[in-house]
mmCIF file of C-alpha atoms and ligand atoms in Angstrom:
data_model
loop_
_atom_site.group_PDB
_atom_site.id
_atom_site.type_symbol
_atom_site.label_atom_id
_atom_site.label_comp_id
_atom_site.label_asym_id
_atom_site.label_seq_id
_atom_site.Cartn_x
_atom_site.Cartn_y
_atom_site.Cartn_z
ATOM 1 C CA MET A 1 120.809 92.000 116.482
ATOM 2 C CA ILE A 2 117.584 93.911 118.143
ATOM 3 C CA PRO A 3 115.387 95.523 114.495
ATOM 4 C CA VAL A 4 115.251 98.579 113.859
ATOM 5 C CA ILE A 5 113.201 100.667 111.829
ATOM 6 C CA ALA A 6 114.599 104.215 110.327
ATOM 7 C CA ILE A 7 112.010 106.422 109.337
ATOM 8 C CA ASP A 8 113.721 109.785 108.490
ATOM 9 C CA GLY A 9 112.435 112.981 106.740
ATOM 10 C CA PRO A 10 112.096 116.395 106.664
ATOM 11 C CA SER A 11 109.876 118.541 109.324
ATOM 12 C CA ALA A 12 105.891 118.264 109.050
ATOM 13 C CA SER A 13 106.090 115.416 106.310
ATOM 14 C CA GLY A 14 103.991 113.437 108.504
ATOM 15 C CA LYS A 15 106.692 111.190 109.809
ATOM 16 C CA GLY A 16 106.733 111.321 113.256
ATOM 17 C CA THR A 17 102.939 110.330 113.618
ATOM 18 C CA VAL A 18 103.760 107.588 110.812
ATOM 19 C CA ALA A 19 106.408 105.925 113.128
ATOM 20 C CA GLN A 20 104.615 105.647 116.137
ATOM 21 C CA ARG A 21 101.461 103.823 114.364
ATOM 22 C CA VAL A 22 104.574 101.656 112.854
ATOM 23 C CA ALA A 23 105.781 100.872 116.424
ATOM 24 C CA GLU A 24 102.262 100.564 117.755
ATOM 25 C CA LYS A 25 100.930 97.946 115.352
ATOM 26 C CA LEU A 26 104.531 96.015 116.113
ATOM 27 C CA GLY A 27 104.327 96.788 119.892
ATOM 28 C CA TRP A 28 108.213 98.232 119.545
ATOM 29 C CA HIS A 29 109.950 101.116 121.112
ATOM 30 C CA TYR A 30 109.956 104.735 119.442
ATOM 31 C CA LEU A 31 112.331 107.522 119.007
ATOM 32 C CA ASP A 32 111.320 111.185 118.368
ATOM 33 C CA SER A 33 114.720 112.082 118.165
ATOM 34 C CA GLY A 34 113.782 115.353 117.015
ATOM 35 C CA ALA A 35 112.091 116.206 120.507
ATOM 36 C CA LEU A 36 116.044 116.109 121.648
ATOM 37 C CA TYR A 37 117.097 118.691 120.272
ATOM 38 C CA ARG A 38 113.879 120.438 120.864
ATOM 39 C CA VAL A 39 114.565 119.797 124.694
ATOM 40 C CA VAL A 40 118.504 121.470 124.245
ATOM 41 C CA ALA A 41 117.354 123.878 122.442
ATOM 42 C CA LEU A 42 114.989 124.625 125.634
ATOM 43 C CA ALA A 43 117.048 124.039 128.068
ATOM 44 C CA GLY A 44 119.305 126.027 126.673
ATOM 45 C CA LYS A 45 116.896 128.658 126.778
ATOM 46 C CA LYS A 46 116.104 128.190 130.462
ATOM 47 C CA ARG A 47 119.771 128.085 131.745
ATOM 48 C CA GLY A 48 120.364 131.149 129.758
ATOM 49 C CA ILE A 49 122.707 129.661 126.695
ATOM 50 C CA ALA A 50 122.779 130.847 123.412
ATOM 51 C CA TRP A 51 121.738 128.723 120.357
ATOM 52 C CA ASN A 52 125.102 129.671 119.074
ATOM 53 C CA ASP A 53 127.059 128.446 121.711
ATOM 54 C CA GLU A 54 128.263 125.556 120.427
ATOM 55 C CA SER A 55 130.896 124.282 123.386
ATOM 56 C CA ALA A 56 128.374 125.449 126.423
ATOM 57 C CA LEU A 57 125.156 123.893 124.463
ATOM 58 C CA ALA A 58 127.151 120.263 124.299
ATOM 59 C CA THR A 59 128.195 120.727 127.563
ATOM 60 C CA MET A 60 125.380 120.884 129.272
ATOM 61 C CA THR A 61 123.768 118.375 126.904
ATOM 62 C CA GLY A 62 125.754 115.433 128.499
ATOM 63 C CA GLY A 63 124.029 116.612 132.153
ATOM 64 C CA LEU A 64 120.362 116.195 131.024
ATOM 65 C CA GLU A 65 118.301 113.835 131.903
ATOM 66 C CA ILE A 66 115.809 113.233 129.523
ATOM 67 C CA ARG A 67 113.251 111.022 129.497
ATOM 68 C CA PHE A 68 109.984 109.403 127.114
ATOM 69 C CA GLU A 69 107.027 108.891 129.090
ATOM 70 C CA ASN A 70 103.571 107.987 127.341
ATOM 71 C CA GLY A 71 104.523 109.621 124.257
ATOM 72 C CA GLU A 72 105.154 112.832 126.866
ATOM 73 C CA ILE A 73 108.756 114.205 127.555
ATOM 74 C CA PHE A 74 110.424 115.258 130.650
ATOM 75 C CA LEU A 75 113.470 117.488 131.315
ATOM 76 C CA ASP A 76 115.349 117.176 134.874
ATOM 77 C CA GLY A 77 111.399 115.372 135.894
ATOM 78 C CA GLU A 78 109.475 118.304 134.476
ATOM 79 C CA ASN A 79 106.944 117.586 131.571
ATOM 80 C CA VAL A 80 107.986 120.027 128.634
ATOM 81 C CA SER A 81 106.360 118.232 126.131
ATOM 82 C CA ALA A 82 103.938 121.379 125.085
ATOM 83 C CA ALA A 83 107.328 123.886 125.504
ATOM 84 C CA ALA A 84 109.261 121.949 123.210
ATOM 85 C CA ARG A 85 106.958 121.991 120.495
ATOM 86 C CA THR A 86 106.111 125.853 120.028
ATOM 87 C CA GLU A 87 107.480 127.328 116.824
ATOM 88 C CA GLU A 88 110.222 129.173 118.575
ATOM 89 C CA MET A 89 111.717 125.471 119.660
ATOM 90 C CA SER A 90 111.541 123.927 116.087
ATOM 91 C CA ARG A 91 113.404 127.199 115.460
ATOM 92 C CA GLY A 92 115.702 126.590 118.323
ATOM 93 C CA ALA A 93 115.962 122.994 117.542
ATOM 94 C CA SER A 94 116.755 123.640 113.811
ATOM 95 C CA GLU A 95 119.751 125.842 115.383
ATOM 96 C CA VAL A 96 121.472 123.502 118.046
ATOM 97 C CA SER A 97 120.967 120.616 115.579
ATOM 98 C CA ALA A 98 123.888 122.244 113.251
ATOM 99 C CA HIS A 99 126.629 121.806 115.724
ATOM 100 C CA PRO A 100 128.571 118.460 115.128
ATOM 101 C CA ALA A 101 129.266 118.759 118.871
ATOM 102 C CA VAL A 102 125.596 118.616 120.095
ATOM 103 C CA ARG A 103 124.535 115.731 117.723
ATOM 104 C CA ARG A 104 127.853 113.865 119.215
ATOM 105 C CA ALA A 105 126.402 114.297 123.332
ATOM 106 C CA LEU A 106 123.141 112.546 122.164
ATOM 107 C CA THR A 107 124.049 109.681 120.323
ATOM 108 C CA ASP A 108 124.580 107.503 122.953
ATOM 109 C CA LEU A 109 121.207 108.343 123.898
ATOM 110 C CA GLN A 110 119.393 107.682 120.848
ATOM 111 C CA ARG A 111 121.189 104.512 120.439
ATOM 112 C CA GLY A 112 120.161 103.630 123.970
ATOM 113 C CA PHE A 113 116.868 103.065 123.160
ATOM 114 C CA ARG A 114 116.818 99.976 121.017
ATOM 115 C CA LYS A 115 115.920 97.847 123.213
ATOM 116 C CA PRO A 116 114.341 94.316 122.308
ATOM 117 C CA PRO A 117 111.714 93.629 120.557
ATOM 118 C CA GLY A 118 112.429 96.785 118.251
ATOM 119 C CA LEU A 119 113.181 100.271 117.352
ATOM 120 C CA VAL A 120 111.603 102.420 115.273
ATOM 121 C CA ALA A 121 112.847 105.892 114.917
ATOM 122 C CA ASP A 122 112.623 109.201 113.187
ATOM 123 C CA GLY A 123 114.304 112.178 112.834
ATOM 124 C CA ARG A 124 116.789 112.873 110.142
ATOM 125 C CA ASP A 125 120.448 111.210 110.817
ATOM 126 C CA MET A 126 118.295 107.539 111.826
ATOM 127 C CA GLY A 127 119.396 105.608 108.867
ATOM 128 C CA SER A 128 122.706 107.336 107.943
ATOM 129 C CA VAL A 129 124.142 108.075 111.238
ATOM 130 C CA ILE A 130 122.614 106.850 114.335
ATOM 131 C CA PHE A 131 121.311 103.344 113.124
ATOM 132 C CA PRO A 132 123.720 102.924 109.863
ATOM 133 C CA ASP A 133 123.096 99.224 110.200
ATOM 134 C CA ALA A 134 119.037 99.644 110.289
ATOM 135 C CA ARG A 135 117.144 96.758 107.771
ATOM 136 C CA THR A 136 114.622 99.181 107.296
ATOM 137 C CA LYS A 137 115.523 102.589 106.496
ATOM 138 C CA ILE A 138 112.601 105.207 104.526
ATOM 139 C CA PHE A 139 112.427 108.225 103.560
ATOM 140 C CA LEU A 140 109.680 109.944 103.951
ATOM 141 C CA THR A 141 108.279 113.019 102.481
ATOM 142 C CA ALA A 142 106.020 115.702 100.514
ATOM 143 C CA SER A 143 106.191 118.584 98.831
ATOM 144 C CA ALA A 144 106.892 121.856 100.797
ATOM 145 C CA GLU A 145 102.917 122.996 100.034
ATOM 146 C CA VAL A 146 101.493 120.009 101.247
ATOM 147 C CA ARG A 147 103.949 119.901 104.722
ATOM 148 C CA ALA A 148 103.047 123.760 105.267
ATOM 149 C CA GLU A 149 99.274 123.306 104.791
ATOM 150 C CA ARG A 150 99.545 120.164 107.057
ATOM 151 C CA ARG A 151 101.642 122.285 109.452
ATOM 152 C CA TYR A 152 99.254 125.298 109.210
ATOM 153 C CA LYS A 153 96.144 123.517 109.698
ATOM 154 C CA GLN A 154 97.869 121.726 112.954
ATOM 155 C CA LEU A 155 98.399 125.211 114.099
ATOM 156 C CA MET A 156 94.676 126.355 113.394
ATOM 157 C CA GLU A 157 93.129 123.760 115.650
ATOM 158 C CA LYS A 158 95.283 123.973 118.173
ATOM 159 C CA GLY A 159 93.663 127.845 117.771
ATOM 160 C CA ASN A 160 96.806 129.491 117.311
ATOM 161 C CA HIS A 161 97.049 132.724 114.883
ATOM 162 C CA ALA A 162 98.654 131.195 112.007
ATOM 163 C CA ASN A 163 99.634 132.601 108.183
ATOM 164 C CA LEU A 164 100.334 129.691 104.810
ATOM 165 C CA ALA A 165 102.747 132.277 103.262
ATOM 166 C CA ALA A 166 104.964 131.931 106.760
ATOM 167 C CA VAL A 167 104.308 128.969 107.662
ATOM 168 C CA LEU A 168 105.519 128.261 104.118
ATOM 169 C CA ALA A 169 108.312 130.409 104.649
ATOM 170 C CA ASP A 170 109.619 128.748 107.201
ATOM 171 C CA LEU A 171 109.406 125.566 106.514
ATOM 172 C CA GLN A 172 111.690 126.262 103.193
ATOM 173 C CA MET A 173 114.044 127.700 105.520
ATOM 174 C CA ARG A 174 114.249 124.826 108.147
ATOM 175 C CA ASP A 175 114.815 122.759 105.478
ATOM 176 C CA ALA A 176 117.455 124.418 103.202
ATOM 177 C CA ARG A 177 119.335 125.160 106.662
ATOM 178 C CA ASP A 178 118.724 121.186 107.784
ATOM 179 C CA GLN A 179 119.640 119.940 104.103
ATOM 180 C CA ALA A 180 122.866 122.592 103.954
ATOM 181 C CA ARG A 181 124.251 122.171 107.760
ATOM 182 C CA LYS A 182 127.886 119.611 107.457
ATOM 183 C CA VAL A 183 126.798 117.212 109.907
ATOM 184 C CA ALA A 184 124.228 114.738 109.071
ATOM 185 C CA PRO A 185 122.442 116.667 107.056
ATOM 186 C CA LEU A 186 118.706 115.891 105.435
ATOM 187 C CA LYS A 187 119.324 113.515 102.483
ATOM 188 C CA GLN A 188 118.031 110.050 101.294
ATOM 189 C CA CYS A 189 120.826 107.715 102.337
ATOM 190 C CA GLU A 190 121.307 105.128 99.153
ATOM 191 C CA ASP A 191 119.779 102.157 100.671
ATOM 192 C CA ALA A 192 116.494 104.360 101.804
ATOM 193 C CA GLU A 193 112.634 103.455 100.339
ATOM 194 C CA LEU A 194 111.312 107.025 99.157
ATOM 195 C CA LEU A 195 108.074 106.962 100.653
ATOM 196 C CA ALA A 196 106.384 110.660 99.386
ATOM 197 C CA THR A 197 103.110 111.479 100.999
ATOM 198 C CA ASP A 198 101.761 113.958 99.147
ATOM 199 C CA HIS A 199 98.670 111.957 98.225
ATOM 200 C CA VAL A 200 98.800 109.591 100.758
ATOM 201 C CA THR A 201 96.535 109.122 104.367
ATOM 202 C CA ILE A 202 98.654 108.274 107.314
ATOM 203 C CA ALA A 203 97.205 104.496 107.275
ATOM 204 C CA GLN A 204 98.354 103.860 103.851
ATOM 205 C CA ALA A 205 101.966 105.001 104.822
ATOM 206 C CA VAL A 206 102.285 102.556 107.506
ATOM 207 C CA GLN A 207 100.836 100.443 105.888
ATOM 208 C CA ALA A 208 103.799 100.866 103.362
ATOM 209 C CA VAL A 209 106.399 101.088 106.252
ATOM 210 C CA LEU A 210 104.943 98.231 106.757
ATOM 211 C CA ASP A 211 105.490 96.081 103.767
ATOM 212 C CA PHE A 212 109.037 97.438 103.374
ATOM 213 C CA TYR A 213 109.841 95.821 106.413
ATOM 214 C CA ALA A 214 108.217 92.455 105.900
ATOM 215 C CA ALA A 215 109.775 92.419 102.559
ATOM 216 C CA ARG A 216 113.511 93.177 104.070
ATOM 217 C CA GLN A 217 112.565 90.231 106.125
ATOM 218 C CA GLN A 218 112.700 88.036 103.290
ATOM 219 C CA ILE A 219 116.140 89.152 101.517
HETATM 220 O O1 LIG B 301 111.726 116.020 113.678
HETATM 221 P P1 LIG B 301 111.131 117.852 114.227
HETATM 222 O O2 LIG B 301 110.482 119.326 113.442
HETATM 223 O O3 LIG B 301 110.888 117.595 115.605
HETATM 224 O O4 LIG B 301 112.776 118.401 114.313
HETATM 225 C C1 LIG B 301 112.911 119.827 115.101
HETATM 226 C C2 LIG B 301 114.493 119.922 114.653
HETATM 227 O O5 LIG B 301 115.683 118.949 115.284
HETATM 228 C C3 LIG B 301 115.144 119.853 113.150
HETATM 229 O O6 LIG B 301 114.959 121.192 112.526
HETATM 230 C C4 LIG B 301 116.308 118.750 112.729
HETATM 231 C C5 LIG B 301 116.286 118.455 114.007
HETATM 232 N N1 LIG B 301 116.968 117.018 113.741
HETATM 233 C C6 LIG B 301 118.050 116.520 113.379
HETATM 234 O O7 LIG B 301 118.991 117.368 113.355
HETATM 235 N N2 LIG B 301 118.323 115.355 113.310
HETATM 236 C C7 LIG B 301 117.646 114.881 113.902
HETATM 237 N N3 LIG B 301 117.735 113.288 114.262
HETATM 238 C C8 LIG B 301 116.258 114.850 114.258
HETATM 239 C C9 LIG B 301 115.716 116.215 113.860
#
């Protein structure tokens, strides 16, 4: 079986950066599943399909050509990396990802990333739904305040106007929606290791994931 390290957790927990670095260190493939939901939200906007129109979105999703290349994401041949990472698409992704039919339409695409020598996948349901047989499952999180500060800094560095209280309120709203939805809610799997990153550097978090993986190899 091709090994999978599943890293789930809330927005701005640092899981994307950690997952990417773990994949680099191991020489494995990397799946940013959140990017897929962002692209669905973006494609919906481009085609005039409302984010609450579950069936039209699901039909559209089945026909999208989504490709990752060197950390960039392409939709129907167009590089949409920046367009998919805006705060508007964060909200859109949170909304479209609550639809079961949209999630189903992305399931096979996500499983297709499992190729030798291995896959590091990050998202909300990697360990619970998409790769339930992953040997290493991590729930990577941090308090809402710490995550809001990190997101705020990122926005300021990119030259965007930001307001810490608004960023925190937005994160909390998205957490609540991701946790409350009926399908694949954000939660720690019983068999996932908890990794809290409030007081941990990225390098330490990467090492902790590699240590969990190594420990699982010995069981
Ligand atoms: O990880 P992210 O911030 O790029 O995710 C964007 C949204 O997509 C987030 O609100 C939750 C949703 N998502 C999901 O439902 N399932 C996943 N596996 C990944 C992301």
